[in-house]
Protein backbone atom coordinates (compact mmCIF):
# COMPACT_ATOMS: atom_id res chain seq x y z
CA UNK A 1 0.00 0.00 0.00
CA UNK A 2 1.33 3.43 -0.97
CA UNK A 3 0.93 5.84 1.92
CA UNK A 4 1.56 9.56 2.09
CA UNK A 5 2.29 11.17 5.44
CA UNK A 6 1.16 14.78 5.92
CA UNK A 7 2.22 16.86 8.88
CA UNK A 8 0.40 20.01 9.93
CA UNK A 9 2.14 22.12 12.57
CA UNK A 10 0.59 24.40 15.16
CA UNK A 11 0.42 27.41 12.83
CA UNK A 12 -1.41 25.37 10.17
CA UNK A 13 -4.22 24.51 12.60
CA UNK A 14 -4.21 27.62 14.73
CA UNK A 15 -7.86 28.62 14.23
CA UNK A 16 -11.03 27.71 12.33
CA UNK A 17 -9.95 29.24 8.98
CA UNK A 18 -6.63 27.37 9.18
CA UNK A 19 -8.44 24.09 9.85
CA UNK A 20 -10.78 24.77 6.92
CA UNK A 21 -7.66 25.26 4.84
CA UNK A 22 -6.39 21.86 6.01
CA UNK A 23 -9.68 20.40 4.79
CA UNK A 24 -9.18 22.06 1.38
CA UNK A 25 -5.68 20.59 1.16
CA UNK A 26 -7.02 17.13 1.98
CA UNK A 27 -9.55 17.53 -0.81
CA UNK A 28 -6.69 17.96 -3.27
CA UNK A 29 -5.77 14.32 -2.60
CA UNK A 30 -9.09 12.49 -3.04
CA UNK A 31 -7.58 9.17 -4.05
CA UNK A 32 -4.56 9.00 -1.78
CA UNK A 33 -4.14 6.99 1.36
CA UNK A 34 -2.93 9.53 3.88
CA UNK A 35 -1.74 9.56 7.46
CA UNK A 36 -2.20 13.01 8.91
CA UNK A 37 0.02 14.01 11.81
CA UNK A 38 -1.11 17.10 13.68
CA UNK A 39 0.44 19.37 16.32
CA UNK A 40 -1.33 21.24 19.06
CA UNK A 41 -3.25 24.28 17.83
CA UNK A 42 -1.31 27.54 17.58
CA UNK A 43 0.40 28.37 20.85
CA UNK A 44 -1.36 25.67 22.87
CA UNK A 45 1.87 23.92 23.87
CA UNK A 46 3.24 27.14 25.35
CA UNK A 47 -0.06 27.66 27.10
CA UNK A 48 0.04 24.15 28.58
CA UNK A 49 3.57 24.83 29.78
CA UNK A 50 2.07 27.75 31.68
CA UNK A 51 -0.60 25.46 33.12
CA UNK A 52 2.13 23.08 34.25
CA UNK A 53 4.10 25.85 35.88
CA UNK A 54 1.00 27.04 37.71
CA UNK A 55 0.25 23.45 38.75
CA UNK A 56 3.66 23.30 40.41
CA UNK A 57 3.87 26.82 41.78
CA UNK A 58 0.51 28.60 41.88
CA UNK A 59 -2.18 25.89 41.82
CA UNK A 60 -4.92 28.45 42.49
CA UNK A 61 -4.41 29.73 38.93
CA UNK A 62 -4.91 26.35 37.27
CA UNK A 63 -8.73 26.22 36.97
CA UNK A 64 -9.03 29.55 35.14
CA UNK A 65 -6.27 28.61 32.71
CA UNK A 66 -7.91 25.29 31.88
CA UNK A 67 -11.27 27.00 31.44
CA UNK A 68 -9.67 29.37 28.96
CA UNK A 69 -8.12 26.52 26.98
CA UNK A 70 -11.47 24.77 26.87
CA UNK A 71 -13.22 27.91 25.66
CA UNK A 72 -10.67 28.36 22.88
CA UNK A 73 -11.13 24.81 21.62
CA UNK A 74 -14.91 24.80 21.88
CA UNK A 75 -15.09 28.13 20.11
CA UNK A 76 -13.14 26.75 17.16
CA UNK A 77 -15.45 23.72 17.01
CA UNK A 78 -18.46 26.05 16.96
CA UNK A 79 -16.96 28.11 14.17
CA UNK A 80 -16.26 25.01 12.08
CA UNK A 81 -19.62 23.23 12.15
CA UNK A 82 -23.18 24.35 12.79
CA UNK A 83 -23.86 21.49 15.18
CA UNK A 84 -20.62 20.79 17.05
CA UNK A 85 -22.29 18.70 19.79
CA UNK A 86 -20.39 15.46 19.21
CA UNK A 87 -17.03 17.24 18.89
CA UNK A 88 -17.63 19.29 22.02
CA UNK A 89 -18.57 16.11 23.91
CA UNK A 90 -15.27 14.47 22.96
CA UNK A 91 -13.33 17.61 23.89
CA UNK A 92 -15.09 17.74 27.26
CA UNK A 93 -14.10 14.17 27.95
CA UNK A 94 -10.44 15.15 27.45
CA UNK A 95 -10.83 18.22 29.63
CA UNK A 96 -12.29 16.01 32.37
CA UNK A 97 -9.16 13.85 32.19
CA UNK A 98 -6.92 16.90 32.23
CA UNK A 99 -8.68 18.41 35.24
CA UNK A 100 -8.56 15.10 37.04
CA UNK A 101 -4.80 14.87 36.53
CA UNK A 102 -4.34 18.47 37.68
CA UNK A 103 -6.35 17.80 40.83
CA UNK A 104 -3.74 15.29 42.05
CA UNK A 105 -0.60 16.57 43.75
CA UNK A 106 2.39 17.11 41.43
CA UNK A 107 4.91 14.29 41.34
CA UNK A 108 8.57 14.66 42.23
CA UNK A 109 9.44 14.39 38.57
CA UNK A 110 8.76 17.62 36.68
CA UNK A 111 9.54 16.11 33.29
CA UNK A 112 7.08 13.29 33.92
CA UNK A 113 4.36 15.79 34.83
CA UNK A 114 5.27 17.81 31.74
CA UNK A 115 4.53 14.92 29.41
CA UNK A 116 1.30 13.90 31.15
CA UNK A 117 -0.08 17.44 30.89
CA UNK A 118 1.45 19.09 27.82
CA UNK A 119 0.49 16.09 25.64
CA UNK A 120 -3.14 17.19 25.93
CA UNK A 121 -2.49 19.85 23.28
CA UNK A 122 -2.20 17.24 20.54
CA UNK A 123 -4.99 15.07 21.96
CA UNK A 124 -7.32 18.08 21.82
CA UNK A 125 -6.34 19.32 18.36
CA UNK A 126 -6.62 15.90 16.74
CA UNK A 127 -9.92 15.12 18.45
CA UNK A 128 -11.34 18.40 17.20
CA UNK A 129 -10.01 18.09 13.66
CA UNK A 130 -10.88 14.42 13.29
CA UNK A 131 -14.46 15.17 14.35
CA UNK A 132 -14.68 18.10 11.97
CA UNK A 133 -13.31 16.18 8.97
CA UNK A 134 -15.72 13.33 9.63
CA UNK A 135 -18.62 15.77 9.54
CA UNK A 136 -17.20 17.66 6.55
CA UNK A 137 -17.04 14.51 4.42
CA UNK A 138 -13.50 13.24 4.94
CA UNK A 139 -14.04 10.07 6.94
CA UNK A 140 -11.00 9.30 9.05
CA UNK A 141 -9.80 7.12 11.89
CA UNK A 142 -8.34 8.79 15.00
CA UNK A 143 -5.24 6.95 16.10
CA UNK A 144 -3.79 7.34 19.59
CA UNK A 145 -0.06 7.90 19.03
CA UNK A 146 0.64 6.93 22.65
CA UNK A 147 -0.37 3.38 21.78
CA UNK A 148 1.87 3.05 18.75
CA UNK A 149 4.97 5.23 19.12
CA UNK A 150 6.88 3.37 21.81
CA UNK A 151 9.57 5.25 23.70
CA UNK A 152 11.64 4.69 26.81
CA UNK A 153 10.83 6.78 29.87
CA UNK A 154 13.15 9.70 29.15
CA UNK A 155 10.35 12.17 29.74
CA UNK A 156 10.34 15.26 27.49
CA UNK A 157 12.72 13.55 25.08
CA UNK A 158 11.47 10.00 24.71
CA UNK A 159 13.87 7.70 22.88
CA UNK A 160 12.09 5.68 20.26
CA UNK A 161 11.98 1.89 20.23
CA UNK A 162 11.93 1.55 16.46
CA UNK A 163 11.04 -2.12 16.18
CA UNK A 164 8.10 -2.06 18.57
CA UNK A 165 6.86 1.23 17.11
CA UNK A 166 7.03 -0.08 13.55
CA UNK A 167 5.07 -3.19 14.44
CA UNK A 168 2.44 -1.25 16.37
CA UNK A 169 2.11 1.44 13.73
CA UNK A 170 1.73 -1.12 10.93
CA UNK A 171 -0.96 -3.03 12.83
CA UNK A 172 -2.93 0.02 13.92
CA UNK A 173 -2.76 1.72 10.56
CA UNK A 174 -3.84 -1.42 8.70
CA UNK A 175 -6.89 -1.59 10.96
CA UNK A 176 -7.54 2.15 10.54
CA UNK A 177 -7.38 2.04 6.77
CA UNK A 178 -9.88 -0.77 6.83
CA UNK A 179 -12.42 1.97 7.51
CA UNK A 180 -11.33 4.61 4.98
CA UNK A 181 -8.35 6.23 3.38
CA UNK A 182 -7.36 8.70 6.09
CA UNK A 183 -5.81 8.03 9.48
CA UNK A 184 -5.27 11.01 11.72
CA UNK A 185 -2.90 11.06 14.69
CA UNK A 186 -0.95 13.27 17.09
CA UNK A 187 2.54 14.54 16.57
CA UNK A 188 4.96 15.02 19.45
CA UNK A 189 3.67 12.27 21.75
CA UNK A 190 4.37 8.62 22.42
CA UNK A 191 4.06 6.13 25.23
CA UNK A 192 6.15 3.76 27.30
CA UNK A 193 5.67 0.02 27.72
CA UNK A 194 3.91 0.88 31.02
CA UNK A 195 1.40 3.08 29.16
CA UNK A 196 2.83 6.35 30.43
CA UNK A 197 2.68 9.27 28.06
CA UNK A 198 5.95 10.71 26.78
CA UNK A 199 6.84 13.56 24.45
CA UNK A 200 9.59 13.67 21.86
CA UNK A 201 10.95 17.18 22.50
CA UNK A 202 9.58 20.59 21.50
CA UNK A 203 8.63 20.85 17.85
CA UNK A 204 8.75 17.08 17.72
CA UNK A 205 5.74 16.55 15.43
CA UNK A 206 7.96 16.46 12.37
CA UNK A 207 9.84 13.63 14.01
CA UNK A 208 6.57 11.78 14.65
CA UNK A 209 5.76 12.03 10.94
CA UNK A 210 9.19 10.59 10.13
CA UNK A 211 8.79 7.71 12.59
CA UNK A 212 5.46 6.80 11.03
CA UNK A 213 6.75 7.15 7.48
CA UNK A 214 9.79 5.03 8.27
CA UNK A 215 7.64 2.35 9.89
CA UNK A 216 5.33 2.13 6.88
CA UNK A 217 7.87 2.63 4.10
CA UNK A 218 5.76 5.60 3.09
CA UNK A 219 5.89 7.06 -0.38
CA UNK A 220 6.63 10.58 0.92
CA UNK A 221 6.27 12.98 3.83
CA UNK A 222 4.88 16.47 3.34
CA UNK A 223 5.27 19.14 5.99
CA UNK A 224 2.69 21.90 5.41
CA UNK A 225 4.10 25.21 6.63
CA UNK A 226 3.41 28.91 6.73
CA UNK A 227 6.54 29.46 4.62
CA UNK A 228 6.94 28.63 0.90
CA UNK A 229 9.52 25.90 1.57
CA UNK A 230 12.96 25.50 3.04
CA UNK A 231 14.68 28.87 2.85
CA UNK A 232 18.37 29.68 3.03
CA UNK A 233 17.73 31.89 6.08
CA UNK A 234 15.02 33.01 8.45
CA UNK A 235 13.20 35.75 6.50
CA UNK A 236 12.55 37.60 9.76
CA UNK A 237 16.29 38.15 10.07
CA UNK A 238 17.24 38.15 6.39
CA UNK A 239 14.50 39.74 4.29
CA UNK A 240 16.22 38.66 1.08
CA UNK A 241 15.99 34.95 1.99
CA UNK A 242 15.48 32.62 -0.99
CA UNK A 243 13.85 29.22 -1.27
CA UNK A 244 16.02 26.14 -1.79
CA UNK A 245 14.22 23.89 -4.29
CA UNK A 246 16.07 20.57 -4.19
CA UNK A 247 18.15 19.76 -1.16
CA UNK A 248 20.20 16.60 -0.59
CA UNK A 249 19.50 14.82 2.72
CA UNK A 250 23.06 15.49 3.89
CA UNK A 251 22.77 19.22 3.33
CA UNK A 252 19.39 19.42 5.07
CA UNK A 253 20.79 17.37 7.94
CA UNK A 254 23.65 19.83 8.34
CA UNK A 255 21.26 22.78 8.27
CA UNK A 256 18.93 21.31 10.89
CA UNK A 257 21.84 20.16 13.03
CA UNK A 258 23.11 23.72 13.21
CA UNK A 259 19.66 24.95 14.17
CA UNK A 260 17.60 25.68 11.04
CA UNK A 261 14.24 25.46 12.75
CA UNK A 262 12.02 24.68 9.77
CA UNK A 263 12.45 20.94 10.31
CA UNK A 264 13.05 19.16 13.60
CA UNK A 265 16.65 17.86 13.52
CA UNK A 266 15.70 14.25 14.22
CA UNK A 267 13.33 14.07 11.25
CA UNK A 268 15.65 13.47 8.35
CA UNK A 269 17.76 10.46 9.31
CA UNK A 270 14.88 7.96 9.40
CA UNK A 271 13.67 9.25 6.05
CA UNK A 272 17.11 9.17 4.48
CA UNK A 273 17.60 5.58 5.63
CA UNK A 274 14.57 4.54 3.61
CA UNK A 275 15.02 7.10 0.85
CA UNK A 276 11.64 8.68 1.56
CA UNK A 277 11.42 12.19 0.08
CA UNK A 278 10.43 15.04 2.37
CA UNK A 279 8.41 17.87 0.86
CA UNK A 280 8.10 21.22 2.60
CA UNK A 281 5.13 23.02 1.12
CA UNK A 282 3.19 26.20 1.64
CA UNK A 283 0.01 25.74 3.51
CA UNK A 284 -1.40 28.85 1.82
CA UNK A 285 -0.34 27.89 -1.71
CA UNK A 286 -0.52 24.11 -1.93
CA UNK A 287 -0.30 24.35 -5.73
CA UNK A 288 3.26 25.73 -5.49
CA UNK A 289 6.32 23.53 -5.67
CA UNK A 290 7.85 24.12 -2.26
CA UNK A 291 11.10 22.35 -1.43
CA UNK A 292 12.01 18.72 -1.64
CA UNK A 293 14.70 16.91 0.28
CA UNK A 294 15.84 13.77 -1.48
CA UNK A 295 18.88 11.89 -2.55
CA UNK A 296 19.81 14.58 -5.06
CA UNK A 297 23.00 16.49 -5.65
CA UNK A 298 23.61 19.91 -4.13
CA UNK A 299 22.90 22.30 -6.97
CA UNK A 300 23.54 25.77 -5.59
CA UNK A 301 26.32 27.39 -3.71
CA UNK A 302 23.90 29.90 -2.18
CA UNK A 303 25.04 30.55 1.39
CA UNK A 304 22.60 29.43 4.08
CA UNK A 305 22.42 31.29 7.38
CA UNK A 306 21.42 29.84 10.73
CA UNK A 307 21.27 32.09 13.75
CA UNK A 308 20.73 30.65 17.23
CA UNK A 309 19.90 32.93 20.12
CA UNK A 310 19.99 32.04 23.78
CA UNK A 311 23.39 30.39 23.66
CA UNK A 312 25.93 30.02 26.43
CA UNK A 313 29.68 29.91 25.91
CA UNK A 314 31.44 27.85 28.57
CA UNK A 315 35.20 27.76 28.87
CA UNK A 316 36.71 25.07 31.09
CA UNK A 317 40.23 25.05 32.54
CA UNK A 318 41.49 21.95 34.39
CA UNK A 319 42.12 22.90 38.00
CA UNK A 320 45.00 20.46 38.40
CA UNK A 321 47.17 22.29 35.81
CA UNK A 322 46.95 19.35 33.43
CA UNK A 323 46.51 19.90 29.70
CA UNK A 324 43.08 19.73 28.10
CA UNK A 325 44.02 16.28 26.77
CA UNK A 326 41.98 13.21 26.00
CA UNK A 327 41.40 12.25 29.66
CA UNK A 328 39.91 15.63 30.49
CA UNK A 329 37.94 15.75 27.25
CA UNK A 330 36.53 12.32 27.88
CA UNK A 331 35.54 13.34 31.40
CA UNK A 332 33.85 16.55 30.20
CA UNK A 333 31.93 14.80 27.42
CA UNK A 334 30.72 12.13 29.82
CA UNK A 335 29.32 14.81 32.11
CA UNK A 336 27.67 16.62 29.19
CA UNK A 337 26.11 13.39 27.98
CA UNK A 338 24.84 12.58 31.49
CA UNK A 339 22.99 15.87 31.68
CA UNK A 340 21.95 15.86 27.99
CA UNK A 341 23.77 19.14 27.32
CA UNK A 342 24.35 19.44 23.59
CA UNK A 343 27.43 20.89 21.97
CA UNK A 344 26.67 23.33 19.17
CA UNK A 345 30.29 24.29 18.63
CA UNK A 346 33.54 23.63 20.47
CA UNK A 347 37.22 24.40 20.39
CA UNK A 348 40.10 23.34 22.57
CA UNK A 349 43.55 24.65 23.26
CA UNK A 350 46.32 23.28 25.45
CA UNK A 351 44.73 24.57 28.62
CA UNK A 352 41.06 25.05 27.91
CA UNK A 353 37.95 23.77 26.19
CA UNK A 354 35.24 26.15 24.99
CA UNK A 355 31.74 24.90 24.30
CA UNK A 356 28.79 26.75 22.86
CA UNK A 357 25.53 25.21 24.01
CA UNK A 358 21.81 25.95 24.34
CA UNK A 359 20.81 27.46 27.63
CA UNK A 360 18.76 24.55 28.96
CA UNK A 361 18.28 26.23 32.35
CA UNK A 362 18.39 24.08 35.45
CA UNK A 363 19.93 21.10 33.63
CA UNK A 364 22.86 23.23 32.46
CA UNK A 365 23.32 24.70 35.94
CA UNK A 366 23.55 21.26 37.54
CA UNK A 367 25.95 20.13 34.83
CA UNK A 368 28.18 23.17 35.33
CA UNK A 369 28.16 22.59 39.09
CA UNK A 370 29.35 19.04 38.48
CA UNK A 371 32.09 20.26 36.12
CA UNK A 372 33.27 22.85 38.64
CA UNK A 373 34.68 20.08 40.82
CA UNK A 374 37.55 19.58 38.37
CA UNK A 375 37.49 22.66 36.17
CA UNK A 376 37.44 26.38 36.53
CA UNK A 377 34.41 27.41 34.45
CA UNK A 378 34.05 30.74 32.69
CA UNK A 379 30.53 31.55 31.63
CA UNK A 380 29.51 33.92 28.84
CA UNK A 381 25.84 34.48 28.28
CA UNK A 382 23.75 35.32 26.41
CA UNK A 383 25.62 34.87 23.15
CA UNK A 384 24.49 34.12 19.62
CA UNK A 385 25.73 31.34 17.36
CA UNK A 386 25.85 32.17 13.67
CA UNK A 387 26.47 29.36 11.21
CA UNK A 388 26.93 29.92 7.48
CA UNK A 389 26.95 27.00 5.05
CA UNK A 390 28.76 27.63 1.75
CA UNK A 391 30.22 30.82 3.13
CA UNK A 392 31.71 33.65 1.13
CA UNK A 393 33.40 36.82 2.38
CA UNK A 394 30.22 38.77 1.55
CA UNK A 395 28.01 36.37 3.49
CA UNK A 396 30.26 36.67 6.54
CA UNK A 397 30.15 40.44 6.32
CA UNK A 398 26.38 40.33 5.99
CA UNK A 399 25.77 38.02 8.96
CA UNK A 400 28.50 39.09 11.37
CA UNK A 401 29.38 42.66 10.37
CA UNK A 402 31.23 44.35 13.20
CA UNK A 403 29.80 42.22 16.01
CA UNK A 404 32.24 41.12 18.70
CA UNK A 405 33.39 37.58 17.84
CA UNK A 406 34.21 35.35 20.84
CA UNK A 407 34.93 32.15 18.94
CA UNK A 408 35.19 31.24 15.29
CA UNK A 409 35.63 28.05 13.30
CA UNK A 410 35.98 27.40 9.60
CA UNK A 411 35.79 24.37 7.41
CA UNK A 412 35.35 24.18 3.66
CA UNK A 413 31.56 24.19 3.71
CA UNK A 414 30.78 25.76 7.08
CA UNK A 415 31.85 28.76 9.10
CA UNK A 416 30.62 29.45 12.62
CA UNK A 417 30.84 32.44 14.93
CA UNK A 418 29.92 32.87 18.55
CA UNK A 419 29.12 36.55 18.87
CA UNK A 420 28.17 38.84 21.70
N1 LIG B 1 3.14 21.06 19.84
C1 LIG B 1 4.53 20.74 20.04
C2 LIG B 1 5.34 22.01 20.17
O1 LIG B 1 4.81 23.09 19.96
C3 LIG B 1 5.08 19.87 18.96
C4 LIG B 1 5.15 20.50 17.59
O2 LIG B 1 4.48 21.51 17.35
O3 LIG B 1 5.85 20.00 16.72
O4 LIG B 1 6.49 21.94 20.49
MG1 LIG C 1 4.77 23.65 16.59
PDB file of C-alpha atoms and ligand atoms in Angstrom, residues 7-10 38-42 44-46 49 114 118 121-122 187-188 201-207 264, ligand 1:
ATOM      1  CA  UNK A   7       2.220  16.861   8.878  1.00  0.00           C
ATOM      2  CA  UNK A   8       0.403  20.012   9.928  1.00  0.00           C
ATOM      3  CA  UNK A   9       2.137  22.120  12.572  1.00  0.00           C
ATOM      4  CA  UNK A  10       0.594  24.397  15.159  1.00  0.00           C
ATOM      5  CA  UNK A  38      -1.110  17.101  13.678  1.00  0.00           C
ATOM      6  CA  UNK A  39       0.444  19.369  16.322  1.00  0.00           C
ATOM      7  CA  UNK A  40      -1.327  21.239  19.063  1.00  0.00           C
ATOM      8  CA  UNK A  41      -3.251  24.284  17.831  1.00  0.00           C
ATOM      9  CA  UNK A  42      -1.311  27.543  17.576  1.00  0.00           C
ATOM     10  CA  UNK A  44      -1.364  25.672  22.875  1.00  0.00           C
ATOM     11  CA  UNK A  45       1.866  23.917  23.866  1.00  0.00           C
ATOM     12  CA  UNK A  46       3.243  27.140  25.348  1.00  0.00           C
ATOM     13  CA  UNK A  49       3.569  24.828  29.779  1.00  0.00           C
ATOM     14  CA  UNK A 114       5.270  17.807  31.741  1.00  0.00           C
ATOM     15  CA  UNK A 118       1.452  19.089  27.818  1.00  0.00           C
ATOM     16  CA  UNK A 121      -2.492  19.855  23.279  1.00  0.00           C
ATOM     17  CA  UNK A 122      -2.204  17.244  20.541  1.00  0.00           C
ATOM     18  CA  UNK A 187       2.544  14.544  16.565  1.00  0.00           C
ATOM     19  CA  UNK A 188       4.956  15.020  19.455  1.00  0.00           C
ATOM     20  CA  UNK A 201      10.946  17.178  22.501  1.00  0.00           C
ATOM     21  CA  UNK A 202       9.578  20.587  21.503  1.00  0.00           C
ATOM     22  CA  UNK A 203       8.628  20.853  17.850  1.00  0.00           C
ATOM     23  CA  UNK A 204       8.752  17.077  17.716  1.00  0.00           C
ATOM     24  CA  UNK A 205       5.741  16.547  15.433  1.00  0.00           C
ATOM     25  CA  UNK A 206       7.964  16.456  12.367  1.00  0.00           C
ATOM     26  CA  UNK A 207       9.845  13.628  14.006  1.00  0.00           C
ATOM     27  CA  UNK A 264      13.050  19.165  13.599  1.00  0.00           C
TER      28      UNK A 264
HETATM   29  N1  LIG B   1       3.142  21.055  19.845  1.00  0.00           N
HETATM   30  C1  LIG B   1       4.533  20.741  20.037  1.00  0.00           C
HETATM   31  C2  LIG B   1       5.338  22.014  20.167  1.00  0.00           C
HETATM   32  O1  LIG B   1       4.812  23.086  19.964  1.00  0.00           O
HETATM   33  C3  LIG B   1       5.080  19.874  18.963  1.00  0.00           C
HETATM   34  C4  LIG B   1       5.147  20.503  17.585  1.00  0.00           C
HETATM   35  O2  LIG B   1       4.478  21.515  17.348  1.00  0.00           O
HETATM   36  O3  LIG B   1       5.852  20.001  16.723  1.00  0.00           O
HETATM   37  O4  LIG B   1       6.485  21.937  20.488  1.00  0.00           O
END
